[in-house]
mmCIF file with all atom_site columns, C-alpha atoms and ligand atoms in Angstrom:
data_model
loop_
_atom_site.group_PDB
_atom_site.id
_atom_site.type_symbol
_atom_site.label_atom_id
_atom_site.label_alt_id
_atom_site.label_comp_id
_atom_site.label_asym_id
_atom_site.label_entity_id
_atom_site.label_seq_id
_atom_site.pdbx_PDB_ins_code
_atom_site.Cartn_x
_atom_site.Cartn_y
_atom_site.Cartn_z
_atom_site.occupancy
_atom_site.B_iso_or_equiv
_atom_site.pdbx_formal_charge
_atom_site.auth_seq_id
_atom_site.auth_comp_id
_atom_site.auth_asym_id
_atom_site.auth_atom_id
_atom_site.pdbx_PDB_model_num
ATOM   1   C  CA  . MET A 1 1   ? -34.064 -12.372 -13.641 1.00 49.00 ? 253 MET A CA  1
ATOM   2   C  CA  . PHE A 1 2   ? -30.608 -13.267 -12.411 1.00 55.00 ? 254 PHE A CA  1
ATOM   3   C  CA  . ASP A 1 3   ? -28.055 -10.736 -13.568 1.00 63.00 ? 255 ASP A CA  1
ATOM   4   C  CA  . ILE A 1 4   ? -24.407 -11.639 -13.234 1.00 61.00 ? 256 ILE A CA  1
ATOM   5   C  CA  . HIS A 1 5   ? -23.361 -7.975  -13.289 1.00 71.00 ? 257 HIS A CA  1
ATOM   6   C  CA  . GLU A 1 6   ? -25.544 -7.253  -10.295 1.00 72.00 ? 258 GLU A CA  1
ATOM   7   C  CA  . LEU A 1 7   ? -23.880 -10.091 -8.460  1.00 69.00 ? 259 LEU A CA  1
ATOM   8   C  CA  . TYR A 1 8   ? -20.463 -8.633  -9.275  1.00 76.00 ? 260 TYR A CA  1
ATOM   9   C  CA  . GLN A 1 9   ? -21.619 -5.252  -8.070  1.00 84.00 ? 261 GLN A CA  1
ATOM   10  C  CA  . GLU A 1 10  ? -22.848 -6.871  -4.862  1.00 87.00 ? 262 GLU A CA  1
ATOM   11  C  CA  . VAL A 1 11  ? -19.482 -8.496  -4.143  1.00 88.00 ? 263 VAL A CA  1
ATOM   12  C  CA  . ILE A 1 12  ? -17.576 -5.262  -4.758  1.00 90.00 ? 264 ILE A CA  1
ATOM   13  C  CA  . MET A 1 13  ? -19.951 -3.330  -2.489  1.00 91.00 ? 265 MET A CA  1
ATOM   14  C  CA  . ASP A 1 14  ? -19.594 -6.001  0.173   1.00 93.00 ? 266 ASP A CA  1
ATOM   15  C  CA  . HIS A 1 15  ? -15.810 -5.618  0.156   1.00 94.00 ? 267 HIS A CA  1
ATOM   16  C  CA  . ASN A 1 16  ? -16.308 -1.873  0.505   1.00 91.00 ? 268 ASN A CA  1
ATOM   17  C  CA  . ARG A 1 17  ? -18.590 -2.183  3.453   1.00 92.00 ? 269 ARG A CA  1
ATOM   18  C  CA  . ARG A 1 18  ? -16.590 -4.890  5.192   1.00 94.00 ? 270 ARG A CA  1
ATOM   19  C  CA  . PRO A 1 19  ? -13.042 -4.740  3.855   1.00 94.00 ? 271 PRO A CA  1
ATOM   20  C  CA  . ARG A 1 20  ? -10.978 -7.817  4.743   1.00 96.00 ? 272 ARG A CA  1
ATOM   21  C  CA  . ASN A 1 21  ? -7.640  -7.603  6.541   1.00 97.00 ? 273 ASN A CA  1
ATOM   22  C  CA  . PHE A 1 22  ? -7.827  -3.818  6.898   1.00 96.00 ? 274 PHE A CA  1
ATOM   23  C  CA  . GLN A 1 23  ? -5.471  -3.610  9.847   1.00 96.00 ? 275 GLN A CA  1
ATOM   24  C  CA  . VAL A 1 24  ? -2.044  -2.432  10.899  1.00 96.00 ? 276 VAL A CA  1
ATOM   25  C  CA  . LEU A 1 25  ? 0.320   -5.342  11.494  1.00 95.00 ? 277 LEU A CA  1
ATOM   26  C  CA  . GLU A 1 26  ? 2.529   -4.226  14.349  1.00 92.00 ? 278 GLU A CA  1
ATOM   27  C  CA  . GLY A 1 27  ? 6.147   -5.169  13.763  1.00 91.00 ? 279 GLY A CA  1
ATOM   28  C  CA  . ALA A 1 28  ? 5.514   -6.433  10.242  1.00 94.00 ? 280 ALA A CA  1
ATOM   29  C  CA  . ASP A 1 29  ? 8.562   -7.676  8.282   1.00 91.00 ? 281 ASP A CA  1
ATOM   30  C  CA  . MET A 1 30  ? 7.588   -5.695  5.232   1.00 95.00 ? 282 MET A CA  1
ATOM   31  C  CA  . LYS A 1 31  ? 5.785   -2.441  4.729   1.00 95.00 ? 283 LYS A CA  1
ATOM   32  C  CA  . ALA A 1 32  ? 5.135   -0.275  1.702   1.00 96.00 ? 284 ALA A CA  1
ATOM   33  C  CA  . GLU A 1 33  ? 3.061   2.671   0.648   1.00 96.00 ? 285 GLU A CA  1
ATOM   34  C  CA  . GLY A 1 34  ? 1.289   3.229   -2.630  1.00 97.00 ? 286 GLY A CA  1
ATOM   35  C  CA  . TYR A 1 35  ? -0.331  6.265   -4.153  1.00 97.00 ? 287 TYR A CA  1
ATOM   36  C  CA  . ASN A 1 36  ? -2.456  6.749   -7.232  1.00 97.00 ? 288 ASN A CA  1
ATOM   37  C  CA  . PRO A 1 37  ? -2.140  10.450  -8.137  1.00 95.00 ? 289 PRO A CA  1
ATOM   38  C  CA  . LEU A 1 38  ? -4.931  10.286  -10.724 1.00 94.00 ? 290 LEU A CA  1
ATOM   39  C  CA  . CYS A 1 39  ? -7.586  9.311   -8.205  1.00 95.00 ? 291 CYS A CA  1
ATOM   40  C  CA  . GLY A 1 40  ? -5.981  10.147  -4.865  1.00 97.00 ? 292 GLY A CA  1
ATOM   41  C  CA  . ASP A 1 41  ? -6.024  6.549   -3.572  1.00 97.00 ? 293 ASP A CA  1
ATOM   42  C  CA  . GLN A 1 42  ? -3.515  5.878   -0.806  1.00 97.00 ? 294 GLN A CA  1
ATOM   43  C  CA  . ILE A 1 43  ? -2.505  2.488   0.521   1.00 97.00 ? 295 ILE A CA  1
ATOM   44  C  CA  . THR A 1 44  ? -0.262  1.225   3.283   1.00 97.00 ? 296 THR A CA  1
ATOM   45  C  CA  . LEU A 1 45  ? 0.487   -2.482  3.204   1.00 97.00 ? 297 LEU A CA  1
ATOM   46  C  CA  . TYR A 1 46  ? 2.025   -4.647  5.917   1.00 97.00 ? 298 TYR A CA  1
ATOM   47  C  CA  . MET A 1 47  ? 3.187   -8.185  5.335   1.00 96.00 ? 299 MET A CA  1
ATOM   48  C  CA  . ASN A 1 48  ? 4.854   -11.062 7.117   1.00 96.00 ? 300 ASN A CA  1
ATOM   49  C  CA  . VAL A 1 49  ? 6.606   -13.610 4.931   1.00 95.00 ? 301 VAL A CA  1
ATOM   50  C  CA  . ARG A 1 50  ? 8.126   -16.788 6.342   1.00 94.00 ? 302 ARG A CA  1
ATOM   51  C  CA  . GLU A 1 51  ? 10.044  -19.237 4.180   1.00 94.00 ? 303 GLU A CA  1
ATOM   52  C  CA  . GLY A 1 52  ? 8.501   -17.834 1.029   1.00 95.00 ? 304 GLY A CA  1
ATOM   53  C  CA  . ILE A 1 53  ? 4.915   -17.983 2.297   1.00 97.00 ? 305 ILE A CA  1
ATOM   54  C  CA  . ILE A 1 54  ? 2.766   -14.920 2.918   1.00 97.00 ? 306 ILE A CA  1
ATOM   55  C  CA  . GLU A 1 55  ? 1.696   -15.641 6.474   1.00 97.00 ? 307 GLU A CA  1
ATOM   56  C  CA  . ASP A 1 56  ? -0.143  -12.446 7.162   1.00 97.00 ? 308 ASP A CA  1
ATOM   57  C  CA  . VAL A 1 57  ? -1.068  -9.277  5.367   1.00 97.00 ? 309 VAL A CA  1
ATOM   58  C  CA  . GLY A 1 58  ? -2.674  -6.099  6.606   1.00 98.00 ? 310 GLY A CA  1
ATOM   59  C  CA  . ILE A 1 59  ? -3.687  -3.106  4.562   1.00 97.00 ? 311 ILE A CA  1
ATOM   60  C  CA  . GLN A 1 60  ? -5.008  0.399   5.068   1.00 97.00 ? 312 GLN A CA  1
ATOM   61  C  CA  . VAL A 1 61  ? -6.721  2.210   2.229   1.00 97.00 ? 313 VAL A CA  1
ATOM   62  C  CA  . SER A 1 62  ? -7.979  5.715   1.816   1.00 96.00 ? 314 SER A CA  1
ATOM   63  C  CA  . GLY A 1 63  ? -9.513  5.884   -1.620  1.00 95.00 ? 315 GLY A CA  1
ATOM   64  C  CA  . CYS A 1 64  ? -12.304 5.038   -4.020  1.00 93.00 ? 316 CYS A CA  1
ATOM   65  C  CA  . ALA A 1 65  ? -14.555 1.971   -4.020  1.00 91.00 ? 317 ALA A CA  1
ATOM   66  C  CA  . ILE A 1 66  ? -12.511 0.124   -6.630  1.00 93.00 ? 318 ILE A CA  1
ATOM   67  C  CA  . SER A 1 67  ? -9.174  0.636   -4.881  1.00 95.00 ? 319 SER A CA  1
ATOM   68  C  CA  . LYS A 1 68  ? -10.709 -0.501  -1.593  1.00 96.00 ? 320 LYS A CA  1
ATOM   69  C  CA  . ALA A 1 69  ? -12.488 -3.550  -2.975  1.00 95.00 ? 321 ALA A CA  1
ATOM   70  C  CA  . SER A 1 70  ? -9.454  -4.566  -5.008  1.00 96.00 ? 322 SER A CA  1
ATOM   71  C  CA  . ALA A 1 71  ? -7.135  -4.245  -1.990  1.00 97.00 ? 323 ALA A CA  1
ATOM   72  C  CA  . SER A 1 72  ? -9.531  -6.220  0.201   1.00 97.00 ? 324 SER A CA  1
ATOM   73  C  CA  . MET A 1 73  ? -9.817  -8.979  -2.409  1.00 96.00 ? 325 MET A CA  1
ATOM   74  C  CA  . MET A 1 74  ? -6.069  -9.012  -2.954  1.00 97.00 ? 326 MET A CA  1
ATOM   75  C  CA  . THR A 1 75  ? -5.384  -9.690  0.727   1.00 97.00 ? 327 THR A CA  1
ATOM   76  C  CA  . GLU A 1 76  ? -7.753  -12.648 0.588   1.00 96.00 ? 328 GLU A CA  1
ATOM   77  C  CA  . GLY A 1 77  ? -6.166  -13.836 -2.643  1.00 96.00 ? 329 GLY A CA  1
ATOM   78  C  CA  . ILE A 1 78  ? -2.546  -13.792 -1.460  1.00 97.00 ? 330 ILE A CA  1
ATOM   79  C  CA  . LYS A 1 79  ? -2.767  -14.743 2.224   1.00 97.00 ? 331 LYS A CA  1
ATOM   80  C  CA  . GLY A 1 80  ? -1.351  -18.229 2.726   1.00 97.00 ? 332 GLY A CA  1
ATOM   81  C  CA  . LYS A 1 81  ? 0.104   -18.322 -0.797  1.00 97.00 ? 333 LYS A CA  1
ATOM   82  C  CA  . THR A 1 82  ? 3.774   -18.410 -1.675  1.00 97.00 ? 334 THR A CA  1
ATOM   83  C  CA  . VAL A 1 83  ? 5.309   -15.163 -2.895  1.00 97.00 ? 335 VAL A CA  1
ATOM   84  C  CA  . LYS A 1 84  ? 5.777   -16.781 -6.304  1.00 96.00 ? 336 LYS A CA  1
ATOM   85  C  CA  . GLU A 1 85  ? 2.107   -17.789 -6.533  1.00 97.00 ? 337 GLU A CA  1
ATOM   86  C  CA  . ALA A 1 86  ? 1.035   -14.290 -5.520  1.00 98.00 ? 338 ALA A CA  1
ATOM   87  C  CA  . GLU A 1 87  ? 3.254   -12.762 -8.203  1.00 97.00 ? 339 GLU A CA  1
ATOM   88  C  CA  . ILE A 1 88  ? 1.673   -15.002 -10.841 1.00 97.00 ? 340 ILE A CA  1
ATOM   89  C  CA  . ILE A 1 89  ? -1.808  -13.996 -9.620  1.00 97.00 ? 341 ILE A CA  1
ATOM   90  C  CA  . PHE A 1 90  ? -0.779  -10.345 -10.004 1.00 97.00 ? 342 PHE A CA  1
ATOM   91  C  CA  . GLU A 1 91  ? 0.387   -10.935 -13.585 1.00 97.00 ? 343 GLU A CA  1
ATOM   92  C  CA  . LYS A 1 92  ? -2.912  -12.601 -14.475 1.00 97.00 ? 344 LYS A CA  1
ATOM   93  C  CA  . PHE A 1 93  ? -4.909  -9.945  -12.656 1.00 97.00 ? 345 PHE A CA  1
ATOM   94  C  CA  . ARG A 1 94  ? -3.123  -7.216  -14.586 1.00 96.00 ? 346 ARG A CA  1
ATOM   95  C  CA  . GLU A 1 95  ? -3.956  -8.971  -17.867 1.00 97.00 ? 347 GLU A CA  1
ATOM   96  C  CA  . LEU A 1 96  ? -7.581  -9.304  -16.742 1.00 96.00 ? 348 LEU A CA  1
ATOM   97  C  CA  . VAL A 1 97  ? -8.100  -5.624  -15.931 1.00 95.00 ? 349 VAL A CA  1
ATOM   98  C  CA  . LYS A 1 98  ? -6.444  -4.659  -19.204 1.00 94.00 ? 350 LYS A CA  1
ATOM   99  C  CA  . GLY A 1 99  ? -9.127  -6.665  -20.975 1.00 94.00 ? 351 GLY A CA  1
ATOM   100 C  CA  . GLU A 1 100 ? -6.970  -9.556  -22.147 1.00 96.00 ? 352 GLU A CA  1
ATOM   101 C  CA  . GLU A 1 101 ? -8.534  -12.994 -22.624 1.00 94.00 ? 353 GLU A CA  1
ATOM   102 C  CA  . LEU A 1 102 ? -7.604  -15.496 -19.925 1.00 96.00 ? 354 LEU A CA  1
ATOM   103 C  CA  . ASP A 1 103 ? -8.033  -19.262 -20.071 1.00 96.00 ? 355 ASP A CA  1
ATOM   104 C  CA  . ASP A 1 104 ? -9.934  -21.283 -17.441 1.00 96.00 ? 356 ASP A CA  1
ATOM   105 C  CA  . GLU A 1 105 ? -6.781  -22.220 -15.576 1.00 96.00 ? 357 GLU A CA  1
ATOM   106 C  CA  . ASP A 1 106 ? -5.845  -18.564 -15.124 1.00 96.00 ? 358 ASP A CA  1
ATOM   107 C  CA  . LEU A 1 107 ? -9.378  -17.659 -14.055 1.00 95.00 ? 359 LEU A CA  1
ATOM   108 C  CA  . ASP A 1 108 ? -9.295  -20.427 -11.430 1.00 94.00 ? 360 ASP A CA  1
ATOM   109 C  CA  . LEU A 1 109 ? -6.127  -18.887 -10.084 1.00 93.00 ? 361 LEU A CA  1
ATOM   110 C  CA  . LEU A 1 110 ? -7.793  -15.487 -9.777  1.00 95.00 ? 362 LEU A CA  1
ATOM   111 C  CA  . GLY A 1 111 ? -10.897 -16.727 -7.966  1.00 91.00 ? 363 GLY A CA  1
ATOM   112 C  CA  . ASP A 1 112 ? -13.045 -13.805 -6.780  1.00 89.00 ? 364 ASP A CA  1
ATOM   113 C  CA  . LEU A 1 113 ? -10.658 -11.287 -8.302  1.00 94.00 ? 365 LEU A CA  1
ATOM   114 C  CA  . GLU A 1 114 ? -12.230 -12.106 -11.680 1.00 92.00 ? 366 GLU A CA  1
ATOM   115 C  CA  . ILE A 1 115 ? -15.140 -9.962  -10.543 1.00 90.00 ? 367 ILE A CA  1
ATOM   116 C  CA  . LEU A 1 116 ? -13.021 -6.872  -11.173 1.00 92.00 ? 368 LEU A CA  1
ATOM   117 C  CA  . SER A 1 117 ? -12.743 -7.654  -14.904 1.00 91.00 ? 369 SER A CA  1
ATOM   118 C  CA  . GLY A 1 118 ? -15.360 -4.949  -15.600 1.00 88.00 ? 370 GLY A CA  1
ATOM   119 C  CA  . VAL A 1 119 ? -12.675 -2.393  -14.729 1.00 90.00 ? 371 VAL A CA  1
ATOM   120 C  CA  . SER A 1 120 ? -11.120 -2.997  -18.157 1.00 90.00 ? 372 SER A CA  1
ATOM   121 C  CA  . ARG A 1 121 ? -13.906 -0.893  -19.673 1.00 88.00 ? 373 ARG A CA  1
ATOM   122 C  CA  . TYR A 1 122 ? -12.823 2.102   -17.593 1.00 87.00 ? 374 TYR A CA  1
ATOM   123 C  CA  . PRO A 1 123 ? -9.119  2.752   -18.260 1.00 87.00 ? 375 PRO A CA  1
ATOM   124 C  CA  . VAL A 1 124 ? -8.844  5.400   -15.533 1.00 87.00 ? 376 VAL A CA  1
ATOM   125 C  CA  . ARG A 1 125 ? -10.028 2.821   -12.975 1.00 91.00 ? 377 ARG A CA  1
ATOM   126 C  CA  . ILE A 1 126 ? -7.339  0.275   -13.882 1.00 94.00 ? 378 ILE A CA  1
ATOM   127 C  CA  . LYS A 1 127 ? -4.813  2.209   -11.805 1.00 95.00 ? 379 LYS A CA  1
ATOM   128 C  CA  . CYS A 1 128 ? -7.180  2.074   -8.847  1.00 95.00 ? 380 CYS A CA  1
ATOM   129 C  CA  . ALA A 1 129 ? -7.508  -1.686  -9.230  1.00 95.00 ? 381 ALA A CA  1
ATOM   130 C  CA  . VAL A 1 130 ? -3.782  -2.442  -9.512  1.00 97.00 ? 382 VAL A CA  1
ATOM   131 C  CA  . LEU A 1 131 ? -2.530  0.024   -6.863  1.00 97.00 ? 383 LEU A CA  1
ATOM   132 C  CA  . SER A 1 132 ? -2.644  -2.505  -4.012  1.00 97.00 ? 384 SER A CA  1
ATOM   133 C  CA  . TRP A 1 133 ? -0.738  -4.995  -6.165  1.00 97.00 ? 385 TRP A CA  1
ATOM   134 C  CA  . HIS A 1 134 ? 1.983   -2.507  -7.003  1.00 96.00 ? 386 HIS A CA  1
ATOM   135 C  CA  . THR A 1 135 ? 2.235   -1.744  -3.304  1.00 97.00 ? 387 THR A CA  1
ATOM   136 C  CA  . PHE A 1 136 ? 2.570   -5.474  -2.634  1.00 97.00 ? 388 PHE A CA  1
ATOM   137 C  CA  . LYS A 1 137 ? 5.431   -5.713  -5.159  1.00 96.00 ? 389 LYS A CA  1
ATOM   138 C  CA  . SER A 1 138 ? 7.023   -2.663  -3.608  1.00 95.00 ? 390 SER A CA  1
ATOM   139 C  CA  . ALA A 1 139 ? 6.895   -4.262  -0.151  1.00 95.00 ? 391 ALA A CA  1
ATOM   140 C  CA  . LEU A 1 140 ? 8.572   -7.385  -1.538  1.00 93.00 ? 392 LEU A CA  1
ATOM   141 C  CA  . SER A 1 141 ? 11.371  -5.387  -3.070  1.00 90.00 ? 393 SER A CA  1
ATOM   142 C  CA  . GLY A 1 142 ? 11.985  -3.614  0.222   1.00 84.00 ? 394 GLY A CA  1
ATOM   143 C  CA  . ASN A 1 143 ? 11.102  -0.235  -1.220  1.00 68.00 ? 395 ASN A CA  1
ATOM   144 C  CA  . THR A 1 144 ? 9.929   1.945   1.644   1.00 61.00 ? 396 THR A CA  1
ATOM   145 C  CA  . ASP A 1 145 ? 9.887   5.224   -0.292  1.00 62.00 ? 397 ASP A CA  1
ATOM   146 C  CA  . GLY A 1 146 ? 6.394   4.627   -1.642  1.00 70.00 ? 398 GLY A CA  1
ATOM   147 C  CA  . VAL A 1 147 ? 5.248   3.700   -5.110  1.00 75.00 ? 399 VAL A CA  1
ATOM   148 C  CA  . ALA A 1 148 ? 3.005   5.570   -7.524  1.00 73.00 ? 400 ALA A CA  1
ATOM   149 C  CA  . THR A 1 149 ? 1.037   3.773   -10.190 1.00 69.00 ? 401 THR A CA  1
ATOM   150 C  CA  . THR A 1 150 ? 2.591   4.474   -13.545 1.00 55.00 ? 402 THR A CA  1
ATOM   151 C  CA  . GLU A 1 151 ? 0.516   2.278   -15.826 1.00 52.00 ? 403 GLU A CA  1
HETATM 152 ZN ZN1 . ZN  B 2 .   ? -9.357  5.194   -7.248  1.00 66.94 ? 703 ZN  B ZN1 1
#
């Protein structure tokens, strides 16, 4: 029997085993650090933005499976997008992991990130899932002091 939840599990495990864009970008325009005190997840994000487009993103994660998979999927989701598009994806992603209903258009926008919707059943894991996104926002705002998840 085909089980959609097993497929989701597979994709998350795959991102854990082979995280995408886990690299230091030397001389990156933007850099930020994020920390989730509840779980101990730590993220450093590097990003190059040219004329409003996210040209390259690199990330380093020390943390749990969800924070790693979410960060890996985020880099794939935002690379090549405009900053504005990426911010909209973040808004929709945040709604998704909080268990809000999204329409088809929003789900299209999220792509693979939809797989993390199961996180909504585990409130303590939501912070793990959104940490990389908060770090992304922090990098955009030029905050180099580090950001801690507060929601
Ligand atoms: Zn975590």
